[in-house]
Protein backbone atom coordinates (compact mmCIF):
# COMPACT_ATOMS: atom_id res chain seq x y z
CA UNK A 1 0.00 0.00 0.00
CA UNK A 2 1.15 3.54 -0.67
CA UNK A 3 2.08 5.74 2.24
CA UNK A 4 4.49 5.89 5.10
CA UNK A 5 4.87 2.99 7.51
CA UNK A 6 6.79 2.46 10.70
CA UNK A 7 7.87 -0.76 12.38
CA UNK A 8 7.62 -2.00 14.97
CA UNK A 9 4.58 -0.17 16.29
CA UNK A 10 5.43 -1.10 19.87
CA UNK A 11 8.78 -2.07 21.35
CA UNK A 12 10.02 -2.79 24.84
CA UNK A 13 13.76 -3.01 25.28
CA UNK A 14 16.27 -2.97 28.10
CA UNK A 15 18.75 -0.26 28.99
CA UNK A 16 21.96 -0.64 27.03
CA UNK A 17 20.52 -2.58 24.12
CA UNK A 18 20.66 -1.42 20.53
CA UNK A 19 17.32 -0.97 18.83
CA UNK A 20 16.40 0.13 15.32
CA UNK A 21 13.15 1.76 14.34
CA UNK A 22 12.21 1.46 10.69
CA UNK A 23 10.50 3.96 8.46
CA UNK A 24 9.46 3.29 4.88
CA UNK A 25 7.68 5.55 2.39
CA UNK A 26 6.38 4.69 -1.05
CA UNK A 27 6.08 8.19 -2.52
CA UNK A 28 9.78 8.71 -3.33
CA UNK A 29 9.72 11.89 -1.23
CA UNK A 30 13.20 13.36 -0.99
CA UNK A 31 12.93 14.63 2.58
CA UNK A 32 12.43 12.44 5.64
CA UNK A 33 12.35 13.29 9.33
CA UNK A 34 12.40 11.63 12.73
CA UNK A 35 10.60 13.27 15.66
CA UNK A 36 10.07 12.17 19.22
CA UNK A 37 6.98 13.05 21.22
CA UNK A 38 7.16 13.52 24.97
CA UNK A 39 4.56 14.86 27.35
CA UNK A 40 5.05 18.57 27.87
CA UNK A 41 7.46 18.90 24.96
CA UNK A 42 5.33 18.33 21.90
CA UNK A 43 7.31 16.85 19.03
CA UNK A 44 11.01 17.50 18.66
CA UNK A 45 13.20 16.84 15.65
CA UNK A 46 15.88 14.17 16.09
CA UNK A 47 17.37 13.87 12.59
CA UNK A 48 16.37 14.64 9.05
CA UNK A 49 17.48 13.75 5.56
CA UNK A 50 17.24 15.78 2.37
CA UNK A 51 18.08 12.87 0.07
CA UNK A 52 19.76 9.49 0.04
CA UNK A 53 23.12 9.67 1.80
CA UNK A 54 22.40 13.19 3.14
CA UNK A 55 21.47 13.46 6.81
CA UNK A 56 21.68 16.15 9.45
CA UNK A 57 21.05 16.62 13.14
CA UNK A 58 17.94 18.13 14.60
CA UNK A 59 17.21 19.49 18.05
CA UNK A 60 17.76 16.28 20.07
CA UNK A 61 20.20 13.98 18.21
CA UNK A 62 22.28 12.64 21.10
CA UNK A 63 22.14 8.85 21.44
CA UNK A 64 20.67 8.32 17.97
CA UNK A 65 22.12 7.33 14.62
CA UNK A 66 20.44 7.45 11.21
CA UNK A 67 21.25 6.28 7.74
CA UNK A 68 19.64 6.65 4.35
CA UNK A 69 21.07 4.38 1.73
CA UNK A 70 17.78 4.27 -0.20
CA UNK A 71 15.33 7.11 -0.75
CA UNK A 72 12.39 5.13 0.65
CA UNK A 73 13.96 4.02 3.94
CA UNK A 74 15.14 6.04 6.91
CA UNK A 75 15.98 3.85 9.91
CA UNK A 76 16.66 5.32 13.34
CA UNK A 77 19.02 3.43 15.65
CA UNK A 78 19.42 3.86 19.36
CA UNK A 79 22.97 2.60 19.88
CA UNK A 80 22.63 2.01 23.63
CA UNK A 81 19.11 2.66 24.80
CA UNK A 82 18.50 4.71 27.94
CA UNK A 83 15.32 5.22 29.94
CA UNK A 84 15.22 8.85 28.80
CA UNK A 85 14.65 7.55 25.27
CA UNK A 86 11.30 6.10 26.25
CA UNK A 87 9.03 8.00 23.90
CA UNK A 88 6.77 7.86 20.88
CA UNK A 89 8.73 8.20 17.66
CA UNK A 90 7.23 9.58 14.47
CA UNK A 91 8.68 9.44 11.02
CA UNK A 92 7.59 11.92 8.34
CA UNK A 93 8.30 12.58 4.69
CA UNK A 94 8.07 15.61 2.47
CA UNK A 95 8.12 16.16 -1.26
CA UNK A 96 10.74 18.70 -2.38
CA UNK A 97 9.15 22.10 -2.99
CA UNK A 98 6.05 21.28 -0.96
CA UNK A 99 5.51 22.37 2.63
CA UNK A 100 3.22 19.64 3.95
CA UNK A 101 4.76 16.70 5.79
CA UNK A 102 3.13 13.29 5.97
CA UNK A 103 3.47 11.36 9.20
CA UNK A 104 3.72 7.67 9.90
CA UNK A 105 1.61 6.03 12.62
CA UNK A 106 4.39 6.17 15.24
CA UNK A 107 6.40 3.69 17.28
CA UNK A 108 5.92 3.55 21.03
CA UNK A 109 9.27 2.63 22.59
CA UNK A 110 9.70 1.73 26.22
CA UNK A 111 13.18 1.32 27.68
CA UNK A 112 13.22 -0.56 30.99
CA UNK B 1 15.31 30.76 14.92
CA UNK B 2 11.65 29.83 14.84
CA UNK B 3 9.52 28.96 17.83
CA UNK B 4 5.89 28.20 18.58
CA UNK B 5 3.97 28.93 21.76
CA UNK B 6 0.63 27.38 22.46
CA UNK B 7 -0.80 29.59 25.11
CA UNK B 8 -3.08 27.06 26.80
CA UNK B 9 -1.96 23.59 27.81
CA UNK B 10 -5.51 22.46 28.59
CA UNK B 11 -8.87 23.75 27.41
CA UNK B 12 -12.02 22.21 28.92
CA UNK B 13 -15.29 23.04 27.20
CA UNK B 14 -18.84 21.79 27.11
CA UNK B 15 -20.30 20.18 24.05
CA UNK B 16 -21.73 22.61 21.47
CA UNK B 17 -19.75 25.52 22.91
CA UNK B 18 -17.32 27.47 20.74
CA UNK B 19 -13.60 27.01 21.27
CA UNK B 20 -10.39 28.83 20.40
CA UNK B 21 -6.96 27.29 20.75
CA UNK B 22 -4.26 29.93 20.70
CA UNK B 23 -0.95 29.73 18.90
CA UNK B 24 1.76 32.37 18.57
CA UNK B 25 4.94 31.94 16.58
CA UNK B 26 8.19 33.78 16.11
CA UNK B 27 10.18 33.80 12.92
CA UNK B 28 12.39 36.19 11.00
CA UNK B 29 11.33 34.72 7.67
CA UNK B 30 8.10 33.86 5.93
CA UNK B 31 6.48 30.81 7.41
CA UNK B 32 4.09 28.05 6.70
CA UNK B 33 1.69 27.27 9.55
CA UNK B 34 -0.09 24.08 10.46
CA UNK B 35 -2.49 22.63 12.98
CA UNK B 36 -2.36 18.89 13.66
CA UNK B 37 -4.73 16.80 15.78
CA UNK B 38 -3.82 13.66 17.67
CA UNK B 39 -6.62 11.49 19.00
CA UNK B 40 -5.81 9.21 21.95
CA UNK B 41 -3.24 6.56 21.04
CA UNK B 42 -3.18 7.61 17.40
CA UNK B 43 -0.84 9.39 15.04
CA UNK B 44 -0.90 12.96 13.77
CA UNK B 45 -3.57 14.14 11.38
CA UNK B 46 -3.35 17.43 9.52
CA UNK B 47 -6.30 19.70 10.38
CA UNK B 48 -5.40 22.67 8.23
CA UNK B 49 -2.50 24.64 6.85
CA UNK B 50 -1.61 28.17 5.82
CA UNK B 51 0.86 28.43 2.98
CA UNK B 52 -0.12 31.73 1.33
CA UNK B 53 -3.16 33.64 0.14
CA UNK B 54 -6.30 34.09 2.21
CA UNK B 55 -5.55 34.49 5.88
CA UNK B 56 -8.67 32.55 6.90
CA UNK B 57 -8.05 28.87 6.41
CA UNK B 58 -10.71 26.20 6.65
CA UNK B 59 -9.84 22.66 7.59
CA UNK B 60 -11.44 19.34 8.30
CA UNK B 61 -14.09 18.63 10.94
CA UNK B 62 -15.38 22.22 10.93
CA UNK B 63 -12.17 23.82 12.20
CA UNK B 64 -10.74 27.06 10.87
CA UNK B 65 -7.76 29.25 11.67
CA UNK B 66 -6.75 32.80 10.94
CA UNK B 67 -3.23 33.86 10.12
CA UNK B 68 -2.42 37.23 11.64
CA UNK B 69 1.00 38.38 10.50
CA UNK B 70 1.10 41.55 12.62
CA UNK B 71 0.33 39.61 15.79
CA UNK B 72 2.27 36.52 14.67
CA UNK B 73 -0.66 34.34 15.59
CA UNK B 74 -2.49 31.40 14.07
CA UNK B 75 -5.41 30.66 16.39
CA UNK B 76 -7.63 27.64 15.78
CA UNK B 77 -11.40 27.97 16.16
CA UNK B 78 -14.53 25.89 16.00
CA UNK B 79 -18.00 27.37 16.51
CA UNK B 80 -19.51 24.28 18.12
CA UNK B 81 -17.48 21.36 19.45
CA UNK B 82 -18.45 17.73 19.83
CA UNK B 83 -17.37 15.08 22.28
CA UNK B 84 -15.40 13.52 19.45
CA UNK B 85 -13.18 16.61 19.22
CA UNK B 86 -11.50 15.62 22.47
CA UNK B 87 -7.85 15.30 21.48
CA UNK B 88 -4.41 16.87 21.60
CA UNK B 89 -3.87 19.74 19.17
CA UNK B 90 -0.48 20.87 17.93
CA UNK B 91 0.43 24.08 16.18
CA UNK B 92 3.53 23.90 13.99
CA UNK B 93 5.61 26.20 11.81
CA UNK B 94 8.13 25.65 9.08
CA UNK B 95 10.22 27.91 6.93
CA UNK B 96 10.83 27.34 3.28
CA UNK B 97 9.59 24.08 1.83
CA UNK B 98 11.81 21.22 2.85
CA UNK B 99 12.56 22.36 6.35
CA UNK B 100 11.52 20.56 9.50
CA UNK B 101 8.46 21.46 11.53
CA UNK B 102 8.79 23.28 14.82
CA UNK B 103 5.95 22.21 17.10
CA UNK B 104 4.29 23.83 20.04
CA UNK B 105 3.90 21.79 23.20
CA UNK B 106 0.30 20.99 22.47
CA UNK B 107 -3.13 21.86 23.82
CA UNK B 108 -5.41 19.22 25.28
CA UNK B 109 -9.00 19.90 24.33
CA UNK B 110 -11.47 18.12 26.60
CA UNK B 111 -15.11 18.25 25.56
CA UNK B 112 -17.70 17.14 28.09
CA UNK B 113 -21.48 16.86 27.98
CSV table of N, CA and C in Angstrom, one decimal, chain A:
chain,number,residue,atom,x,y,z
A,1,UNK,N,0.8,-1.2,0.0
A,1,UNK,CA,0.0,0.0,0.0
A,1,UNK,C,0.9,1.3,0.0
A,2,UNK,N,0.4,2.3,-0.6
A,2,UNK,CA,1.2,3.5,-0.7
A,2,UNK,C,1.1,4.2,0.7
A,3,UNK,N,2.1,5.0,1.0
A,3,UNK,CA,2.1,5.7,2.2
A,3,UNK,C,3.4,5.6,3.0
A,4,UNK,N,3.3,5.9,4.3
A,4,UNK,CA,4.5,5.9,5.1
A,4,UNK,C,4.2,4.9,6.3
A,5,UNK,N,5.1,4.0,6.5
A,5,UNK,CA,4.9,3.0,7.5
A,5,UNK,C,6.0,3.0,8.5
A,6,UNK,N,5.8,2.6,9.7
A,6,UNK,CA,6.8,2.5,10.7
A,6,UNK,C,6.7,1.1,11.3
A,7,UNK,N,7.9,0.5,11.7
A,7,UNK,CA,7.9,-0.8,12.4
A,7,UNK,C,9.1,-0.8,13.3
A,8,UNK,N,8.9,-1.5,14.5
A,8,UNK,CA,7.6,-2.0,15.0
A,8,UNK,C,6.7,-0.9,15.5
A,9,UNK,N,5.5,-1.2,15.7
A,9,UNK,CA,4.6,-0.2,16.3
A,9,UNK,C,4.8,0.0,17.8
A,10,UNK,N,5.2,-1.1,18.4
A,10,UNK,CA,5.4,-1.1,19.9
A,10,UNK,C,6.7,-1.9,20.1
A,11,UNK,N,7.5,-1.4,21.0
A,11,UNK,CA,8.8,-2.1,21.3
A,11,UNK,C,9.1,-1.8,22.8
A,12,UNK,N,9.5,-2.9,23.5
A,12,UNK,CA,10.0,-2.8,24.8
A,12,UNK,C,11.4,-3.3,24.8
A,13,UNK,N,12.4,-2.6,25.3
A,13,UNK,CA,13.8,-3.0,25.3
A,13,UNK,C,14.4,-2.7,26.6
A,14,UNK,N,15.6,-3.2,26.8
A,14,UNK,CA,16.3,-3.0,28.1
A,14,UNK,C,17.4,-1.9,27.9
A,15,UNK,N,17.7,-1.3,29.0
A,15,UNK,CA,18.8,-0.3,29.0
A,15,UNK,C,20.0,-0.9,28.5
A,16,UNK,N,20.7,-0.2,27.6
A,16,UNK,CA,22.0,-0.6,27.0
A,16,UNK,C,21.9,-1.4,25.7
A,17,UNK,N,20.7,-1.8,25.4
A,17,UNK,CA,20.5,-2.6,24.1
A,17,UNK,C,20.4,-1.6,22.9
A,18,UNK,N,20.8,-2.2,21.8
A,18,UNK,CA,20.7,-1.4,20.5
A,18,UNK,C,19.3,-1.8,19.9
A,19,UNK,N,18.6,-0.7,19.5
A,19,UNK,CA,17.3,-1.0,18.8
A,19,UNK,C,17.2,-0.1,17.6
A,20,UNK,N,16.6,-0.6,16.6
A,20,UNK,CA,16.4,0.1,15.3
A,20,UNK,C,14.9,0.3,15.0
A,21,UNK,N,14.5,1.5,14.8
A,21,UNK,CA,13.2,1.8,14.3
A,21,UNK,C,13.2,2.0,12.8
A,22,UNK,N,12.2,1.4,12.1
A,22,UNK,CA,12.2,1.5,10.7
A,22,UNK,C,11.1,2.4,10.2
A,23,UNK,N,11.4,3.1,9.1
A,23,UNK,CA,10.5,4.0,8.5
A,23,UNK,C,10.6,3.8,7.0
A,24,UNK,N,9.5,3.6,6.3
A,24,UNK,CA,9.5,3.3,4.9
A,24,UNK,C,8.4,4.1,4.2
A,25,UNK,N,8.7,4.8,3.1
A,25,UNK,CA,7.7,5.6,2.4
A,25,UNK,C,7.7,5.2,0.9
A,26,UNK,N,6.5,5.2,0.3
A,26,UNK,CA,6.4,4.7,-1.0
A,26,UNK,C,6.2,5.8,-2.1
A,27,UNK,N,6.3,7.1,-1.6
A,27,UNK,CA,6.1,8.2,-2.5
A,27,UNK,C,7.3,8.7,-3.2
A,28,UNK,N,8.5,8.2,-2.8
A,28,UNK,CA,9.8,8.7,-3.3
A,28,UNK,C,10.0,10.2,-2.9
A,29,UNK,N,9.5,10.6,-1.8
A,29,UNK,CA,9.7,11.9,-1.2
A,29,UNK,C,11.2,12.0,-0.9
A,30,UNK,N,11.8,13.2,-1.2
A,30,UNK,CA,13.2,13.4,-1.0
A,30,UNK,C,13.5,13.6,0.5
A,31,UNK,N,12.7,14.3,1.2
A,31,UNK,CA,12.9,14.6,2.6
A,31,UNK,C,12.3,13.6,3.5
A,32,UNK,N,13.0,13.3,4.6
A,32,UNK,CA,12.4,12.4,5.6
A,32,UNK,C,12.9,12.9,7.0
A,33,UNK,N,12.1,12.7,8.0
A,33,UNK,CA,12.4,13.3,9.3
A,33,UNK,C,12.0,12.3,10.4
A,34,UNK,N,12.7,12.4,11.5
A,34,UNK,CA,12.4,11.6,12.7
A,34,UNK,C,12.1,12.6,13.8
A,35,UNK,N,11.0,12.5,14.5
A,35,UNK,CA,10.6,13.3,15.7
A,35,UNK,C,10.3,12.3,16.8
A,36,UNK,N,10.5,12.9,18.0
A,36,UNK,CA,10.1,12.2,19.2
A,36,UNK,C,9.0,13.0,19.9
A,37,UNK,N,8.0,12.3,20.5
A,37,UNK,CA,7.0,13.0,21.2
A,37,UNK,C,7.0,12.7,22.7
A,38,UNK,N,7.1,13.7,23.5
A,38,UNK,CA,7.2,13.5,25.0
A,38,UNK,C,6.2,14.5,25.6
A,39,UNK,N,5.5,14.0,26.7
A,39,UNK,CA,4.6,14.9,27.3
A,39,UNK,C,5.2,16.2,27.8
A,40,UNK,N,4.5,17.3,27.5
A,40,UNK,CA,5.0,18.6,27.9
A,40,UNK,C,6.1,19.2,26.9
A,41,UNK,N,6.5,18.4,25.9
A,41,UNK,CA,7.5,18.9,25.0
A,41,UNK,C,6.9,19.0,23.5
A,42,UNK,N,5.8,18.4,23.3
A,42,UNK,CA,5.3,18.3,21.9
A,42,UNK,C,6.2,17.4,21.1
A,43,UNK,N,6.4,17.7,19.9
A,43,UNK,CA,7.3,16.9,19.0
A,43,UNK,C,8.6,17.6,18.8
A,44,UNK,N,9.7,16.9,18.9
A,44,UNK,CA,11.0,17.5,18.7
A,44,UNK,C,11.8,16.7,17.6
A,45,UNK,N,12.5,17.4,16.8
A,45,UNK,CA,13.2,16.8,15.7
A,45,UNK,C,14.5,16.2,16.1
A,46,UNK,N,14.7,14.9,15.7
A,46,UNK,CA,15.9,14.2,16.1
A,46,UNK,C,16.9,14.3,15.0
A,47,UNK,N,16.5,13.8,13.8
A,47,UNK,CA,17.4,13.9,12.6
A,47,UNK,C,16.5,14.1,11.4
A,48,UNK,N,17.1,14.6,10.3
A,48,UNK,CA,16.4,14.6,9.0
A,48,UNK,C,17.3,14.3,7.9
A,49,UNK,N,16.7,14.1,6.7
A,49,UNK,CA,17.5,13.7,5.6
A,49,UNK,C,16.9,14.4,4.3
A,50,UNK,N,17.7,15.1,3.6
A,50,UNK,CA,17.2,15.8,2.4
A,50,UNK,C,17.2,14.9,1.1
A,51,UNK,N,18.0,13.8,1.2
A,51,UNK,CA,18.1,12.9,0.1
A,51,UNK,C,18.9,11.7,0.5
A,52,UNK,N,18.9,10.7,-0.3
A,52,UNK,CA,19.8,9.5,0.0
A,52,UNK,C,21.2,9.9,0.3
A,53,UNK,N,21.7,9.4,1.4
A,53,UNK,CA,23.1,9.7,1.8
A,53,UNK,C,23.4,11.1,2.3
A,54,UNK,N,22.3,11.8,2.6
A,54,UNK,CA,22.4,13.2,3.1
A,54,UNK,C,21.5,13.2,4.4
A,55,UNK,N,22.2,13.4,5.6
A,55,UNK,CA,21.5,13.5,6.8
A,55,UNK,C,22.0,14.6,7.7
A,56,UNK,N,21.2,15.1,8.6
A,56,UNK,CA,21.7,16.2,9.4
A,56,UNK,C,20.9,16.1,10.8
A,57,UNK,N,21.6,16.7,11.8
A,57,UNK,CA,21.0,16.6,13.1
A,57,UNK,C,19.9,17.6,13.3
A,58,UNK,N,19.0,17.2,14.2
A,58,UNK,CA,17.9,18.1,14.6
A,58,UNK,C,18.2,18.7,16.0
A,59,UNK,N,17.1,18.9,16.7
A,59,UNK,CA,17.2,19.5,18.1
A,59,UNK,C,17.7,18.5,19.1
A,60,UNK,N,17.4,17.2,19.0
A,60,UNK,CA,17.8,16.3,20.1
A,60,UNK,C,18.4,15.0,19.5
A,61,UNK,N,19.6,15.1,18.9
A,61,UNK,CA,20.2,14.0,18.2
A,61,UNK,C,21.0,13.0,19.1
A,62,UNK,N,21.4,13.4,20.3
A,62,UNK,CA,22.3,12.6,21.1
A,62,UNK,C,21.7,11.3,21.4
A,63,UNK,N,22.5,10.2,21.2
A,63,UNK,CA,22.1,8.9,21.4
A,63,UNK,C,21.5,8.2,20.3
A,64,UNK,N,21.3,8.9,19.2
A,64,UNK,CA,20.7,8.3,18.0
A,64,UNK,C,21.6,8.3,16.8
A,65,UNK,N,21.4,7.4,15.9
A,65,UNK,CA,22.1,7.3,14.6
A,65,UNK,C,21.1,7.1,13.5
A,66,UNK,N,21.3,7.7,12.4
A,66,UNK,CA,20.4,7.5,11.2
A,66,UNK,C,21.3,7.1,10.0
A,67,UNK,N,20.6,6.5,9.0
A,67,UNK,CA,21.3,6.3,7.7
A,67,UNK,C,20.2,6.4,6.7
A,68,UNK,N,20.6,6.6,5.4
A,68,UNK,CA,19.6,6.7,4.4
A,68,UNK,C,20.3,6.2,3.1
A,69,UNK,N,20.4,4.9,2.9
A,69,UNK,CA,21.1,4.4,1.7
A,69,UNK,C,20.1,4.3,0.5
A,70,UNK,N,18.8,4.3,0.8
A,70,UNK,CA,17.8,4.3,-0.2
A,70,UNK,C,16.8,5.4,0.1
A,71,UNK,N,16.3,6.0,-0.9
A,71,UNK,CA,15.3,7.1,-0.8
A,71,UNK,C,14.1,6.7,0.1
A,72,UNK,N,13.6,5.5,0.0
A,72,UNK,CA,12.4,5.1,0.6
A,72,UNK,C,12.5,4.7,2.1
A,73,UNK,N,13.8,4.5,2.6
A,73,UNK,CA,14.0,4.0,3.9
A,73,UNK,C,14.8,5.0,4.8
A,74,UNK,N,14.4,5.1,6.0
A,74,UNK,CA,15.1,6.0,6.9
A,74,UNK,C,15.1,5.5,8.3
A,75,UNK,N,16.0,4.5,8.6
A,75,UNK,CA,16.0,3.8,9.9
A,75,UNK,C,16.6,4.7,11.0
A,76,UNK,N,16.1,4.6,12.2
A,76,UNK,CA,16.7,5.3,13.3
A,76,UNK,C,17.2,4.3,14.3
A,77,UNK,N,18.4,4.4,14.7
A,77,UNK,CA,19.0,3.4,15.7
A,77,UNK,C,19.4,4.1,17.0
A,78,UNK,N,19.0,3.5,18.0
A,78,UNK,CA,19.4,3.9,19.4
A,78,UNK,C,20.6,2.9,19.7
A,79,UNK,N,21.8,3.5,19.8
A,79,UNK,CA,23.0,2.6,19.9
A,79,UNK,C,23.0,1.9,21.2
A,80,UNK,N,22.6,2.6,22.3
A,80,UNK,CA,22.6,2.0,23.6
A,80,UNK,C,21.5,2.7,24.4
A,81,UNK,N,20.3,2.0,24.3
A,81,UNK,CA,19.1,2.7,24.8
A,81,UNK,C,19.2,3.1,26.3
A,82,UNK,N,18.6,4.2,26.6
A,82,UNK,CA,18.5,4.7,27.9
A,82,UNK,C,17.0,5.0,28.3
A,83,UNK,N,16.7,5.0,29.5
A,83,UNK,CA,15.3,5.2,29.9
A,83,UNK,C,14.8,6.6,29.4
A,84,UNK,N,15.7,7.5,29.3
A,84,UNK,CA,15.2,8.9,28.8
A,84,UNK,C,14.8,8.8,27.3
A,85,UNK,N,15.1,7.7,26.7
A,85,UNK,CA,14.7,7.6,25.3
A,85,UNK,C,13.3,6.9,25.1
A,86,UNK,N,12.7,6.6,26.3
A,86,UNK,CA,11.3,6.1,26.2
A,86,UNK,C,10.4,7.2,25.7
A,87,UNK,N,9.7,6.9,24.6
A,87,UNK,CA,9.0,8.0,23.9
A,87,UNK,C,8.2,7.4,22.8
A,88,UNK,N,7.4,8.2,22.1
A,88,UNK,CA,6.8,7.9,20.9
A,88,UNK,C,7.5,8.5,19.7
A,89,UNK,N,7.9,7.7,18.8
A,89,UNK,CA,8.7,8.2,17.7
A,89,UNK,C,7.9,8.3,16.4
A,90,UNK,N,8.0,9.4,15.7
A,90,UNK,CA,7.2,9.6,14.5
A,90,UNK,C,8.2,9.9,13.3
A,91,UNK,N,8.0,9.2,12.2
A,91,UNK,CA,8.7,9.4,11.0
A,91,UNK,C,7.8,10.3,10.1
A,92,UNK,N,8.4,11.1,9.3
A,92,UNK,CA,7.6,11.9,8.3
A,92,UNK,C,8.4,12.1,7.0
A,93,UNK,N,7.6,12.3,6.0
A,93,UNK,CA,8.3,12.6,4.7
A,93,UNK,C,7.7,13.8,4.0
A,94,UNK,N,8.4,14.3,3.1
A,94,UNK,CA,8.1,15.6,2.5
A,94,UNK,C,8.6,15.6,1.0
A,95,UNK,N,7.7,16.0,0.1
A,95,UNK,CA,8.1,16.2,-1.3
A,95,UNK,C,8.8,17.5,-1.4
A,96,UNK,N,10.0,17.5,-2.2
A,96,UNK,CA,10.7,18.7,-2.4
A,96,UNK,C,9.9,19.8,-3.0
A,97,UNK,N,9.9,21.0,-2.5
A,97,UNK,CA,9.2,22.1,-3.0
A,97,UNK,C,7.8,22.2,-2.4
A,98,UNK,N,7.4,21.3,-1.6
A,98,UNK,CA,6.0,21.3,-1.0
A,98,UNK,C,6.2,21.4,0.5
A,99,UNK,N,5.3,22.1,1.2
A,99,UNK,CA,5.5,22.4,2.6
A,99,UNK,C,4.9,21.3,3.5
A,100,UNK,N,4.0,20.5,3.1
A,100,UNK,CA,3.2,19.6,4.0
A,100,UNK,C,4.0,18.3,4.2
A,101,UNK,N,4.1,18.0,5.4
A,101,UNK,CA,4.8,16.7,5.8
A,101,UNK,C,3.7,15.7,6.0
A,102,UNK,N,4.0,14.4,5.7
A,102,UNK,CA,3.1,13.3,6.0
A,102,UNK,C,3.8,12.4,7.0
A,103,UNK,N,3.0,12.1,8.0
A,103,UNK,CA,3.5,11.4,9.2
A,103,UNK,C,3.1,9.9,9.2
A,104,UNK,N,4.0,9.1,9.7
A,104,UNK,CA,3.7,7.7,9.9
A,104,UNK,C,2.9,7.5,11.2
A,105,UNK,N,2.5,6.3,11.5
A,105,UNK,CA,1.6,6.0,12.6
A,105,UNK,C,2.3,6.1,14.0
A,106,UNK,N,3.7,6.1,14.0
A,106,UNK,CA,4.4,6.2,15.2
A,106,UNK,C,4.8,4.8,15.8
A,107,UNK,N,5.9,4.9,16.6
A,107,UNK,CA,6.4,3.7,17.3
A,107,UNK,C,6.5,4.1,18.7
A,108,UNK,N,5.8,3.3,19.6
A,108,UNK,CA,5.9,3.6,21.0
A,108,UNK,C,7.0,2.7,21.6
A,109,UNK,N,8.1,3.3,22.1
A,109,UNK,CA,9.3,2.6,22.6
A,109,UNK,C,9.4,2.8,24.1
A,110,UNK,N,9.5,1.7,24.8
A,110,UNK,CA,9.7,1.7,26.2
A,110,UNK,C,11.0,1.1,26.5
A,111,UNK,N,11.9,1.8,27.3
A,111,UNK,CA,13.2,1.3,27.7
A,111,UNK,C,13.1,1.1,29.2
A,112,UNK,N,13.3,-0.2,29.6
A,112,UNK,CA,13.2,-0.6,31.0
A,112,UNK,C,14.6,-0.7,31.6
